[in-house]
Coordinates of C-alpha atoms and ligand atoms in Angstrom, one line a residue:
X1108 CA -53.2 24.7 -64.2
X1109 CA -55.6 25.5 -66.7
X1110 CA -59.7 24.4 -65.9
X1111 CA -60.3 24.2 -70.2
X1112 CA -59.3 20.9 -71.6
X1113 CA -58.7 19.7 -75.3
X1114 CA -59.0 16.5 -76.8
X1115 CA -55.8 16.1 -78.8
X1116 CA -55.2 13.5 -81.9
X1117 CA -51.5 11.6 -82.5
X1118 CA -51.4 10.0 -85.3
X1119 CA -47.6 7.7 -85.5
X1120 CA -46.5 8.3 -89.1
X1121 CA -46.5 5.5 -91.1
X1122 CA -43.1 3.9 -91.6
X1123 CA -40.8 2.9 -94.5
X1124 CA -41.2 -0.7 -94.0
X1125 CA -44.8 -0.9 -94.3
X1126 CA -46.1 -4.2 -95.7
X1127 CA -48.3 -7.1 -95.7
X1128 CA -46.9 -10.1 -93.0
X1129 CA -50.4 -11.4 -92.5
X1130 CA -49.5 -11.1 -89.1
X1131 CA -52.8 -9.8 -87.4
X1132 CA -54.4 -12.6 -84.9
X1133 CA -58.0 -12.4 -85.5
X1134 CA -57.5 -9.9 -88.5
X1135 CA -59.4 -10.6 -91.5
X1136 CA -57.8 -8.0 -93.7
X1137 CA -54.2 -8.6 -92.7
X1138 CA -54.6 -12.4 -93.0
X1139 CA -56.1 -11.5 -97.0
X1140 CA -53.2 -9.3 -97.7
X1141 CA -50.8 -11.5 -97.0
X1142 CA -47.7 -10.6 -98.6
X1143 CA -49.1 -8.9 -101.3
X1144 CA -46.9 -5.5 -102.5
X1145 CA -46.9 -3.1 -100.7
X1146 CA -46.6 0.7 -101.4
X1147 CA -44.9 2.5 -98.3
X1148 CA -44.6 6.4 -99.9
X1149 CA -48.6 6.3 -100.7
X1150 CA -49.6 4.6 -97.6
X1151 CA -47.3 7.3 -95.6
X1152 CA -49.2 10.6 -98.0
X1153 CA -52.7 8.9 -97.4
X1154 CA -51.9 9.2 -93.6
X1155 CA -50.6 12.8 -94.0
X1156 CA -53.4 13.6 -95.9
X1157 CA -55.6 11.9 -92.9
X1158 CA -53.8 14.6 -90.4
X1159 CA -54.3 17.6 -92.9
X1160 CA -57.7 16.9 -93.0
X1161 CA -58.2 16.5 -89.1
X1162 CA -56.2 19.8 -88.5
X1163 CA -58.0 21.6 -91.5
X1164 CA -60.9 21.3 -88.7
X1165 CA -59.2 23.1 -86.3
X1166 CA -58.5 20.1 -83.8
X1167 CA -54.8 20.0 -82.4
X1168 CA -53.3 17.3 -84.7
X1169 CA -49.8 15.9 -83.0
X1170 CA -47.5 13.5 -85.0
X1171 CA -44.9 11.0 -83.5
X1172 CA -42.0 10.0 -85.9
X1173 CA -41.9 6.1 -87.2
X1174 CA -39.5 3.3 -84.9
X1175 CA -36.7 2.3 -86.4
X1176 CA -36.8 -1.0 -88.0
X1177 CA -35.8 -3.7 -88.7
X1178 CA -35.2 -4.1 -85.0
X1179 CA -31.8 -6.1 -85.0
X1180 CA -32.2 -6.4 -80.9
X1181 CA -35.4 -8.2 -81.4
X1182 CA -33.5 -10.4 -84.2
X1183 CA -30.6 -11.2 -81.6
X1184 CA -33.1 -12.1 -79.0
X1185 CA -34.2 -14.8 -81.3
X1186 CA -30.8 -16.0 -82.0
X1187 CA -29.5 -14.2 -85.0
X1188 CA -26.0 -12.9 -84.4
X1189 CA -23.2 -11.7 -86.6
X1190 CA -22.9 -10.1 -90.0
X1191 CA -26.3 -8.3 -90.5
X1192 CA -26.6 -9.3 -94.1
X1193 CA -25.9 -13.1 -93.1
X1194 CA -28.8 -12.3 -90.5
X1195 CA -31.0 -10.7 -93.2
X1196 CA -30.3 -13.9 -95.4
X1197 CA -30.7 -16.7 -92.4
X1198 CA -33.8 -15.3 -91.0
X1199 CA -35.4 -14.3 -94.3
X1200 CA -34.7 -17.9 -95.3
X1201 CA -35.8 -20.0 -91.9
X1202 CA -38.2 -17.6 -90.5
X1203 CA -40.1 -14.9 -92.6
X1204 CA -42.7 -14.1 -90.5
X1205 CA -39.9 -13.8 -87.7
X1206 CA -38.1 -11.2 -90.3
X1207 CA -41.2 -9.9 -91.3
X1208 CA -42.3 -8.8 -87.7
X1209 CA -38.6 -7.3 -86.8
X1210 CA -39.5 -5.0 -90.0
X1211 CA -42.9 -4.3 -89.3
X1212 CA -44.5 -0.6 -89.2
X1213 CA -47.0 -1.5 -86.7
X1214 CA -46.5 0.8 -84.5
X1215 CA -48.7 2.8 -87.1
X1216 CA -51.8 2.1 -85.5
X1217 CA -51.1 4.7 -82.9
X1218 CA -54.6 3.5 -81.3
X1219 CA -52.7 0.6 -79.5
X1220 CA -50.0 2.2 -78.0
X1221 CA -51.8 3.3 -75.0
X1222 CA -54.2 3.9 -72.9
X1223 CA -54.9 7.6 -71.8
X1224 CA -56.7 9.6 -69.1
X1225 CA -57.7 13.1 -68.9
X1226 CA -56.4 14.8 -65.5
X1227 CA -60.1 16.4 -65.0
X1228 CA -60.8 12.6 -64.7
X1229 CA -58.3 11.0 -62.4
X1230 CA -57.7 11.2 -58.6
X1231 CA -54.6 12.7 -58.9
X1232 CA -55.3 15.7 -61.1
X1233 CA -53.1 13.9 -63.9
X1234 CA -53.2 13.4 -67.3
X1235 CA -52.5 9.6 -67.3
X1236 CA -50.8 7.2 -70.3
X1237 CA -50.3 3.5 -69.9
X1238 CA -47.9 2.4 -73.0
X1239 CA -50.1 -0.6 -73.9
X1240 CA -47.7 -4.1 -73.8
X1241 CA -49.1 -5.7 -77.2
X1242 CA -48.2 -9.2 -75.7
X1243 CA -51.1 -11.0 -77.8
X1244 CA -48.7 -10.8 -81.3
X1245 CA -45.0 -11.0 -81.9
X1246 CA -44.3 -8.0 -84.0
X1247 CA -46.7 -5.7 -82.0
X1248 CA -44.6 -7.0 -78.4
X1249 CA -41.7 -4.7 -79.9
X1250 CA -43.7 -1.8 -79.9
X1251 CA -44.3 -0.7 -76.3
X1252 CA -40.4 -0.1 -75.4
X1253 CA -39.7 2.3 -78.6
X1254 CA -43.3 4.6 -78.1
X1255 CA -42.5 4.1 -74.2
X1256 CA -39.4 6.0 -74.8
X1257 CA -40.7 8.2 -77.3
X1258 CA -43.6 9.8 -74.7
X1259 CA -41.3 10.0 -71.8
X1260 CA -38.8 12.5 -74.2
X1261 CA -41.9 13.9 -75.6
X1262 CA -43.5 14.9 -72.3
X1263 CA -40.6 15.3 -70.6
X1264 CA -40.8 18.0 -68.1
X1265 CA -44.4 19.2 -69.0
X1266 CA -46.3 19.7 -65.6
X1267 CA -49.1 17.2 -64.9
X1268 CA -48.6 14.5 -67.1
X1269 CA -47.2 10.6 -66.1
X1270 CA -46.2 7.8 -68.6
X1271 CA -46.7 4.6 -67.2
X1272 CA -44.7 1.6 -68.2
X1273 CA -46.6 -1.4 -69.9
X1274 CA -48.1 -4.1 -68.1
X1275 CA -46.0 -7.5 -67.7
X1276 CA -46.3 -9.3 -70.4
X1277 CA -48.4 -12.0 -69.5
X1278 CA -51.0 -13.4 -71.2
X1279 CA -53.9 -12.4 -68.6
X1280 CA -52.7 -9.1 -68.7
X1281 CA -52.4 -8.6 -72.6
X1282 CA -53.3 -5.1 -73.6
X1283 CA -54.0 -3.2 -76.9
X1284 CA -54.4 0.1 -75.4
X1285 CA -57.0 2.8 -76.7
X1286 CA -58.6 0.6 -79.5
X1287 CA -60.2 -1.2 -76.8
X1288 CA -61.4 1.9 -74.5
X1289 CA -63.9 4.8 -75.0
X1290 CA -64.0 8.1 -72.7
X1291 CA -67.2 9.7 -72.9
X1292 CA -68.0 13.0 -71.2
X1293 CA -70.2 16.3 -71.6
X1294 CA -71.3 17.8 -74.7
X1295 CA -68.9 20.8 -74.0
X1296 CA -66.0 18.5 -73.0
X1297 CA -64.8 20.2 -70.0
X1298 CA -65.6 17.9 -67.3
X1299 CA -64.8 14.5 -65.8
X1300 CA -65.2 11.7 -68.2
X1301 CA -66.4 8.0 -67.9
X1302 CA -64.4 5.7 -69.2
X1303 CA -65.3 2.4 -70.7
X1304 CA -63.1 -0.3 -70.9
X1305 CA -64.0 -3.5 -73.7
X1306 CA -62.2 -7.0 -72.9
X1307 CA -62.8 -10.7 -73.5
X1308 CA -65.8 -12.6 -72.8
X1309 CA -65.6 -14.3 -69.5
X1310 CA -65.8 -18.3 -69.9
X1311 CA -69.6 -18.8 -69.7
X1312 CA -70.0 -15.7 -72.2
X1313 CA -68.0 -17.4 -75.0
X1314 CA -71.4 -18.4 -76.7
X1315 CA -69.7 -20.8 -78.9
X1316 CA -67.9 -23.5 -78.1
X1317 CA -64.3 -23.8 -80.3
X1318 CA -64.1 -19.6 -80.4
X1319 CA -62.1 -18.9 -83.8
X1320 CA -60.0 -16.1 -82.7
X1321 CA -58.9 -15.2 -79.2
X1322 CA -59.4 -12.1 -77.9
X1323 CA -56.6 -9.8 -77.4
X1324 CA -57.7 -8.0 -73.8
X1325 CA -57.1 -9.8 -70.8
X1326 CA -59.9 -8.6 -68.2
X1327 CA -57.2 -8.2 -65.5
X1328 CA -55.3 -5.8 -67.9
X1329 CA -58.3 -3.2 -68.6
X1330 CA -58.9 -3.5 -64.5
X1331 CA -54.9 -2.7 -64.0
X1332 CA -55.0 -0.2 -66.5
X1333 CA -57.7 1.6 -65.1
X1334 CA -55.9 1.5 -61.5
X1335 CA -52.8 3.0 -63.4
X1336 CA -54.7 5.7 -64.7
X1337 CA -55.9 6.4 -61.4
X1338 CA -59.7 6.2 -62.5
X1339 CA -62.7 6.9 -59.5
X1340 CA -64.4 4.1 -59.5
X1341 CA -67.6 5.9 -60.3
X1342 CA -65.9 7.0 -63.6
X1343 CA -64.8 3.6 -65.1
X1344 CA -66.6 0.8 -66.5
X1345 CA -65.9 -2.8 -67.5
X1346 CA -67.7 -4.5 -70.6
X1347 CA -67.3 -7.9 -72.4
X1348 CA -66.7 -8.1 -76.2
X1349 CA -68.9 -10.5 -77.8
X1350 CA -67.2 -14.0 -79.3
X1351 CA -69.7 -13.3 -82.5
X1352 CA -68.0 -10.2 -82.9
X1353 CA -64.6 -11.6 -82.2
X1354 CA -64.8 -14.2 -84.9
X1355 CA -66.0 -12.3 -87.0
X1356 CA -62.9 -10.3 -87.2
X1357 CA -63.5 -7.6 -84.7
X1358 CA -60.2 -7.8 -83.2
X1359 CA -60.6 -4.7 -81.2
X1360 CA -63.3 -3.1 -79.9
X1361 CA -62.9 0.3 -82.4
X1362 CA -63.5 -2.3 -85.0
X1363 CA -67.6 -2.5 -83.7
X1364 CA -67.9 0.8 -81.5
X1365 CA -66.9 4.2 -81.1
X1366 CA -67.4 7.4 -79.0
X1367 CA -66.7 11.1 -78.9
X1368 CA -68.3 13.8 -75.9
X1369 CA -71.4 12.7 -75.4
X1370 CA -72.1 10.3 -78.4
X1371 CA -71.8 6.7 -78.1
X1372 CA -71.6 4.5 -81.7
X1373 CA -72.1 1.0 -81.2
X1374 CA -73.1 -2.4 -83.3
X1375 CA -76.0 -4.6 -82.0
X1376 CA -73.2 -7.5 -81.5
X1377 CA -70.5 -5.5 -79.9
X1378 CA -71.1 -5.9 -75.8
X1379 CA -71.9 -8.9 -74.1
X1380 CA -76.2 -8.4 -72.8
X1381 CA -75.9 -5.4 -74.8
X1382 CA -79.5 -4.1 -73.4
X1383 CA -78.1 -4.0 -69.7
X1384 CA -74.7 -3.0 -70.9
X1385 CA -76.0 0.5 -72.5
X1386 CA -78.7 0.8 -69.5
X1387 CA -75.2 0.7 -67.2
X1388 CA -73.4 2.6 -69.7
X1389 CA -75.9 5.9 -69.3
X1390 CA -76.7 5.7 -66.1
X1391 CA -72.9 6.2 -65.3
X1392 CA -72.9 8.8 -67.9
X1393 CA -75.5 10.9 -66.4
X1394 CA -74.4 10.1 -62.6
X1395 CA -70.6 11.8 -64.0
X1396 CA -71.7 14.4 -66.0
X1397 CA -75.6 15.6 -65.4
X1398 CA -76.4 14.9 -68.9
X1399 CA -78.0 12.4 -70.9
X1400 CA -76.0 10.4 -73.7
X1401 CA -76.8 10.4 -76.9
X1402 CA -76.5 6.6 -78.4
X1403 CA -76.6 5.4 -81.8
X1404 CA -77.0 1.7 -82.2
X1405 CA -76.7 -0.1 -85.6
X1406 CA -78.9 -3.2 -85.8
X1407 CA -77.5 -6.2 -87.9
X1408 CA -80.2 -6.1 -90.5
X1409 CA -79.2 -2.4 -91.5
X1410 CA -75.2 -3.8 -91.3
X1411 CA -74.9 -7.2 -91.1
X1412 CA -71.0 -7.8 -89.0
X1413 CA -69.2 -8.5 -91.9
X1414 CA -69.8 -5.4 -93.9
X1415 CA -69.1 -3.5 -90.5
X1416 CA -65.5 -5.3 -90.9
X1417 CA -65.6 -5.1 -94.3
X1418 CA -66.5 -1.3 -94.2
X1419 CA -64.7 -0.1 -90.9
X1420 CA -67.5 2.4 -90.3
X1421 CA -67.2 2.2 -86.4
X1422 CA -63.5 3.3 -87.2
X1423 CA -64.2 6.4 -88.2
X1424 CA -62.8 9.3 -86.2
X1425 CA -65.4 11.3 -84.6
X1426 CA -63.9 14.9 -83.6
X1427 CA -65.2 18.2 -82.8
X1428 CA -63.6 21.2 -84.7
X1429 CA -63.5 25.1 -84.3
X1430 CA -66.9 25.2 -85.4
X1431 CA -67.9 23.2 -82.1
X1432 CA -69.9 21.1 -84.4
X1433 CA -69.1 17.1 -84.3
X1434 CA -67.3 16.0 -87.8
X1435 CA -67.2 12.4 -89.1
X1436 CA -64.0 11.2 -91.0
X1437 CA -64.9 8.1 -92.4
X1438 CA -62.9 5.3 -94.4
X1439 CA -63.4 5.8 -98.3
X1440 CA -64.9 2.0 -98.1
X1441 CA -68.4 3.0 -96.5
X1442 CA -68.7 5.6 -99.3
X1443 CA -68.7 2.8 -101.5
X1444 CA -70.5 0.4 -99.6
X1445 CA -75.1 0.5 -99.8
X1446 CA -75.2 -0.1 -96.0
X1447 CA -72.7 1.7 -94.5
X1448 CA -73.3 5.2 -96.5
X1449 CA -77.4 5.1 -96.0
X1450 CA -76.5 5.0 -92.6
X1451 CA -74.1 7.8 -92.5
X1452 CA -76.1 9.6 -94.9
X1453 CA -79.4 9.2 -92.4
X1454 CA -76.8 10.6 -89.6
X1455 CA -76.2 13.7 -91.1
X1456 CA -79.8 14.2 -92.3
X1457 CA -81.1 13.8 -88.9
X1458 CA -81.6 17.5 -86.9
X1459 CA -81.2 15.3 -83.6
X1460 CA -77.9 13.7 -84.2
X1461 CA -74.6 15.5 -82.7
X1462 CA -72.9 14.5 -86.2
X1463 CA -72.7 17.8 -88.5
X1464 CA -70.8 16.4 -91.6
X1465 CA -68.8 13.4 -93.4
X1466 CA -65.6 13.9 -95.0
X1467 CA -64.6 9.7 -96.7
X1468 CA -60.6 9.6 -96.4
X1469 CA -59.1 6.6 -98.5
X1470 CA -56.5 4.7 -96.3
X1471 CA -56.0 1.7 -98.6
X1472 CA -52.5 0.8 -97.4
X1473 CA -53.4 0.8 -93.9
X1474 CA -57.1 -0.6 -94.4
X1475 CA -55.8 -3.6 -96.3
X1476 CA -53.9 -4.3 -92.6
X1477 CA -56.9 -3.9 -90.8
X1478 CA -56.4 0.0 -90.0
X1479 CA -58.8 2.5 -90.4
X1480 CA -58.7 5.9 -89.3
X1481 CA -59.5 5.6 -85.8
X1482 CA -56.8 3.2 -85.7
X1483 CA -53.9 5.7 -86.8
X1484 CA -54.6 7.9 -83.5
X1485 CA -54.6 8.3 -80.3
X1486 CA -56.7 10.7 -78.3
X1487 CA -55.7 12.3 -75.6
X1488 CA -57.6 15.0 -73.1
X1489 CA -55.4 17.7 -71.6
X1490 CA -55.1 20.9 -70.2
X1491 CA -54.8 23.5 -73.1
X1492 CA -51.6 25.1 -72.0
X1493 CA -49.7 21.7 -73.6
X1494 CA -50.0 23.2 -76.7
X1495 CA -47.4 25.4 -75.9
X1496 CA -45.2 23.2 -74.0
X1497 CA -42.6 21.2 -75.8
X1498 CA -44.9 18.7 -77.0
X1499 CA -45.9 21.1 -79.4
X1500 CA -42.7 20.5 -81.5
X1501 CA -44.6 17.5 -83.0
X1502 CA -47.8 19.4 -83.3
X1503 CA -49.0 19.0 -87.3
X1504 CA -48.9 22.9 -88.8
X1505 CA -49.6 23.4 -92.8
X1506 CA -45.8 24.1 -92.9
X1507 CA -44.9 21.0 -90.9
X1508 CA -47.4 19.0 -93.0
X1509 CA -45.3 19.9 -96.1
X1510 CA -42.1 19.3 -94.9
X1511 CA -43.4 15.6 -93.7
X1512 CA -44.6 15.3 -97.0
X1513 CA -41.4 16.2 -99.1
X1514 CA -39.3 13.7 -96.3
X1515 CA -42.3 11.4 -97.7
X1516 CA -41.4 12.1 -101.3
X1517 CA -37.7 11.8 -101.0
X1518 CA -36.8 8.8 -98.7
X1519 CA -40.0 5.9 -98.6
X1520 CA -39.7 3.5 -101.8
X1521 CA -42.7 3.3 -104.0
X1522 CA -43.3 -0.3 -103.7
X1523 CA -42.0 -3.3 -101.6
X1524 CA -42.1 -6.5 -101.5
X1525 CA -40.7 -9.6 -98.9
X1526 CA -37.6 -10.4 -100.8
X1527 CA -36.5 -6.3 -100.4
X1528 CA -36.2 -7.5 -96.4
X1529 CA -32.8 -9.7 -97.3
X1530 CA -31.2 -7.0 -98.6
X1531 CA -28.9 -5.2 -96.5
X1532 CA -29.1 -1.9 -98.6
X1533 CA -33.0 -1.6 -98.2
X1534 CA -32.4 -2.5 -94.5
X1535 CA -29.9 0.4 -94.4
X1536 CA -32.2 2.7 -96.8
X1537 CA -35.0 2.5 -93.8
X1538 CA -32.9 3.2 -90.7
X1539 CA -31.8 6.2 -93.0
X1540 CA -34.9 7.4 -93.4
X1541 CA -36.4 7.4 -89.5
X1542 CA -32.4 9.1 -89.0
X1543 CA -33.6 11.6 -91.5
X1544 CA -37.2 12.5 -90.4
X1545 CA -37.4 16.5 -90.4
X1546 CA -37.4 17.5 -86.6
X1547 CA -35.9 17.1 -83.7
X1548 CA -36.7 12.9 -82.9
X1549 CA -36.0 14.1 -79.2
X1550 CA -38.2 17.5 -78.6
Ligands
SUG1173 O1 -52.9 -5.2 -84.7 N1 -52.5 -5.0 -88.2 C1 -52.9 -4.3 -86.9 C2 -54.1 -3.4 -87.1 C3 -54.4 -2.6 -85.9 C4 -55.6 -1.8 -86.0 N2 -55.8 -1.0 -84.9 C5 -56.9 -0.8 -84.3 N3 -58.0 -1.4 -84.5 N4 -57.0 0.1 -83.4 C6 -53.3 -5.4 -85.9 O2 -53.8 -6.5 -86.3 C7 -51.0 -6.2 -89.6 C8 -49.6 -6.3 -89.8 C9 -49.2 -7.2 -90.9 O3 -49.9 -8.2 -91.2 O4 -48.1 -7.0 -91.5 C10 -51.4 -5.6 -88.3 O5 -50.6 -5.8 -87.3

């Protein structure tokens, strides 16, 4: 095996079915955009056009092809048998959110789908995934079997690497993957990383006493996970979102914090005793890698918690490109926003911080669903020889890029709206469309 490691991105295309079900626990965006239209072809470009730009930097951009929905399994599991348009017409009309979740492209936020581990950080010398179980929400539950399946045909065969099935879906053990984890290591990123993994408040650090939204990581699911991934103990650590956070509709941690190397991005509100949490967080960094971390830390009164919400600037995706220089790709809504772009604009100015530029992507579609760019991918470390295994059938090339596009341009409707679900033909139309994706859907 190889001793240099790359950070990969896999972004899960955005599928044909993509609307607004309001179906988000604890997400303030989703809940707003409530079946509003929706526009599945634009919000499917704006995510190619996400990947171009990542790749355009040099980083290895990977793509994983939509699920098939509506799921008519999930359907029959709650009841609905027979004649798929009588199923489309009976659900649609007793149970819409039920309907809407058994059509939902969630699986979009590629963030949630699991939990990963470098194998220059685990005990085993493997690269490590944990398909994430989504228990906390209906339509995400449907998830983990599909992109289980998907990474077992996608790594199939490729030395060093283990997919690990979800949790049990339990409610102590409900997990939402990557959004909720951060691996930090050296500035040159070729050594053992720490990882950091963000779950509820424990009882007597609820701070308030009727919390309005539940967190969706158990404790005992971030300590499983990190068993799975077969984690030192000197390289993992546990932290406690805050319930200020949480109602304020930070649903998952890469909502209020984010990491890349040796950077850490954090709000004031995101960990429970914040000051001891970051005094823990880089003494473990320096203990595992022999340098010292670089932390950023945005106070309220530069971004109060709703415009970090409102803005998604901790969901930026921080990567380092060709150039070895640390690039920001930000949501268009900070560009717009006083607060969020003085302080990006104060990153870049300063000689001291790792961050070289700022390139604002618009991601309407998936923003108005509570998903920023951070949220459309899912990072992985590994040895650089998988880029020429077969997992590099789904790796994003210019050529590949245009050929997504044109699938893009020729199969996903313009707009759609709920009462499209009841129709057979659109149900049809989609299936069609994952059936017609460009490549191989089994590498
Ligand atoms: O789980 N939205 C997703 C957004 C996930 C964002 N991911 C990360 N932060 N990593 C969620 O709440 C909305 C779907 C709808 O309402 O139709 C939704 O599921």
């Amino acid at each position: 095996m190889t001793d240099r490691w790359v950070e990969i991105q896999i972004d899960g295309l955005i599928g044909p079915t993509h609307h607004f079900g309001g179906l988000g626990v604890g997400n303030v965006a989703s809940q707003q955009s409530q079946w509003r239209m929706s526009h599945p072809r634009s919000a499917a470009l704006e995510g190619l056009a996400k990947m171009e730009q990542v790749a355009s930097l040099g980083v290895p951009q990977f793509f994983l092809p939509p699920l098939i929905r509506p799921d008519w399994q999930f359907l029959e599991q709650y009841g609905y048998r027979g004649e798929r348009s009588d199923i489309l017409k009976r659900c649609g009309d007793e149970n819409p959110q039920l309907l809407s979740a058994a059509y939902s492209s969630s699986f979009m936020w590629t963030a949630n789908a699991a939990t990963t581990a470098s194998g220059v950080d685990t005990r085993d010398g493997r690269s490590h995934a944990v398909i994430a179980n989504l228990c906390a929400s209906l339509h995400r539950g449907i998830e983990a079997r599909g992109r289980w399946q998907q990474l077992k045909d996608w790594t199939a065969g490729v030395e060093g690497i283990a997919i690990h099935e979800p949790l049990e879906s339990e409610s102590a053990l409900r997990d939402e993957g990557a959004a909720n984890h951060m691996r930090l290591c050296d500035s040159a990123g070729n050594l053992a990383g720490l990882h950091l993994f963000v779950h509820e408040p424990t009882a007597e650090n609820k701070q308030v006493n009727a919390p309005k939204f539940w967190s969706r990581q158990g404790k005992g699911a971030s300590e499983r996970v990190a068993d799975t991934l077969q984690l030192p103990f000197g390289g993992r650590l546990f932290l406690e979102q805050t319930q200020l956070a949480i109602d304020a509709g930070v649903f998952h941690n890469d909502v209020i914090a984010t990491s890349h190397r040796n950077l850490l991005v954090c709000h004031e509100d995101a960990f429970v005793d914040q000051q001891q949490s970051l005094s823990r967080i880089c003494d473990a960094f320096s203990r595992c890698t022999g340098e010292i971390l670089h932390v950023i830390e945005v106070p309220r009164s530069k971004l109060p918690l709703g415009e970090a919400v409102r803005t998604y600037l901790f969901n930026s995706q921080i990567v380092t490109g060709l150039d070895h220089r640390m690039h920001l790709i930000c949501p268009s809504q900070c560009s717009e926003s006083t607060a969020a772009r003085s302080l990006v604009d104060a990153w870049i100015a300063d000689p001291s911080n790792p961050i070289h530029d700022v390139t604002y992507v618009p991601l309407s579609e998936s923003m108005a669903n509570g998903g920023g760019p951070a949220c459309l991918r899912l990072r992985w470390t590994l040895p650089e020889l998988v880029l020429n295994s077969r997992m590099s059938a789904w790796r994003w090339t210019p050529e590949r890029g245009e050929q997504l596009r044109n699938w893009v341009e020729r199969y996903y409707v313009e707009r759609l709206s709920y009462a499209d679900f009841q129709r057979l033909e659109f149900a049809e139309q989609a299936t069609a469309t994952v059936a017609a994706f460009p490549f191989s859907s089994r590498p």
